[in-house]
Amino acid sequence: MSNRKLSVIDLNSSKKNEVIDITGEVQEFIQKNGVNNGVCFIYVPHT
């Protein structure tokens, strides 16, 4: 059975190449939605 959840995190970077830690935002989403098991996919489009 598929029970998908979706969230969008919009970020702006100040450098051409930059690493931004989104661990807290992802953990908050998982906890808020009661996810106990599964896979978390994070898609980062290059613009």
mmCIF file of C-alpha atoms in Angstrom:
data_model
loop_
_atom_site.group_PDB
_atom_site.id
_atom_site.type_symbol
_atom_site.label_atom_id
_atom_site.label_comp_id
_atom_site.label_asym_id
_atom_site.label_seq_id
_atom_site.Cartn_x
_atom_site.Cartn_y
_atom_site.Cartn_z
ATOM 1 C CA MET A 1 0.000 0.000 0.000
ATOM 2 C CA SER A 2 1.336 3.435 -0.913
ATOM 3 C CA ASN A 3 0.930 6.257 1.572
ATOM 4 C CA ARG A 4 3.004 9.064 0.059
ATOM 5 C CA LYS A 5 3.732 12.376 1.727
ATOM 6 C CA LEU A 6 5.145 15.428 -0.036
ATOM 7 C CA SER A 7 6.909 18.541 1.133
ATOM 8 C CA VAL A 8 8.763 21.322 -0.666
ATOM 9 C CA ILE A 9 11.684 23.188 0.881
ATOM 10 C CA ASP A 10 12.680 26.300 -1.059
ATOM 11 C CA LEU A 11 16.260 27.453 -0.521
ATOM 12 C CA ASN A 12 18.438 30.155 -1.985
ATOM 13 C CA SER A 13 22.191 29.742 -2.093
ATOM 14 C CA SER A 14 24.659 32.585 -2.064
ATOM 15 C CA LYS A 15 27.494 30.784 -3.847
ATOM 16 C CA LYS A 16 27.893 28.904 -7.117
ATOM 17 C CA ASN A 17 28.596 25.676 -5.202
ATOM 18 C CA GLU A 18 27.214 25.334 -1.702
ATOM 19 C CA VAL A 19 26.198 22.574 0.689
ATOM 20 C CA ILE A 20 23.121 23.362 2.797
ATOM 21 C CA ASP A 21 22.154 21.082 5.682
ATOM 22 C CA ILE A 22 18.412 20.320 5.540
ATOM 23 C CA THR A 23 18.525 17.480 8.080
ATOM 24 C CA GLY A 24 16.386 19.368 10.597
ATOM 25 C CA GLU A 25 13.680 20.184 8.062
ATOM 26 C CA VAL A 26 13.553 16.572 6.843
ATOM 27 C CA GLN A 27 13.433 15.164 10.389
ATOM 28 C CA GLU A 28 10.659 17.596 11.331
ATOM 29 C CA PHE A 29 8.589 16.551 8.299
ATOM 30 C CA ILE A 30 9.065 12.850 9.074
ATOM 31 C CA GLN A 31 8.101 13.259 12.729
ATOM 32 C CA LYS A 32 5.162 15.576 11.968
ATOM 33 C CA ASN A 33 3.697 13.036 9.535
ATOM 34 C CA GLY A 34 4.233 10.013 11.783
ATOM 35 C CA VAL A 35 6.516 8.201 9.362
ATOM 36 C CA ASN A 36 8.036 5.132 11.045
ATOM 37 C CA ASN A 37 9.286 3.153 8.083
ATOM 38 C CA GLY A 38 10.033 3.767 4.433
ATOM 39 C CA VAL A 39 12.264 5.646 2.047
ATOM 40 C CA CYS A 40 12.834 9.388 1.868
ATOM 41 C CA PHE A 41 13.639 10.704 -1.612
ATOM 42 C CA ILE A 42 15.123 14.178 -1.944
ATOM 43 C CA TYR A 43 15.166 15.709 -5.423
ATOM 44 C CA VAL A 44 17.483 18.644 -6.057
ATOM 45 C CA PRO A 45 16.948 20.254 -9.475
ATOM 46 C CA HIS A 46 19.914 22.133 -10.890
ATOM 47 C CA THR A 47 18.924 25.608 -12.019
#
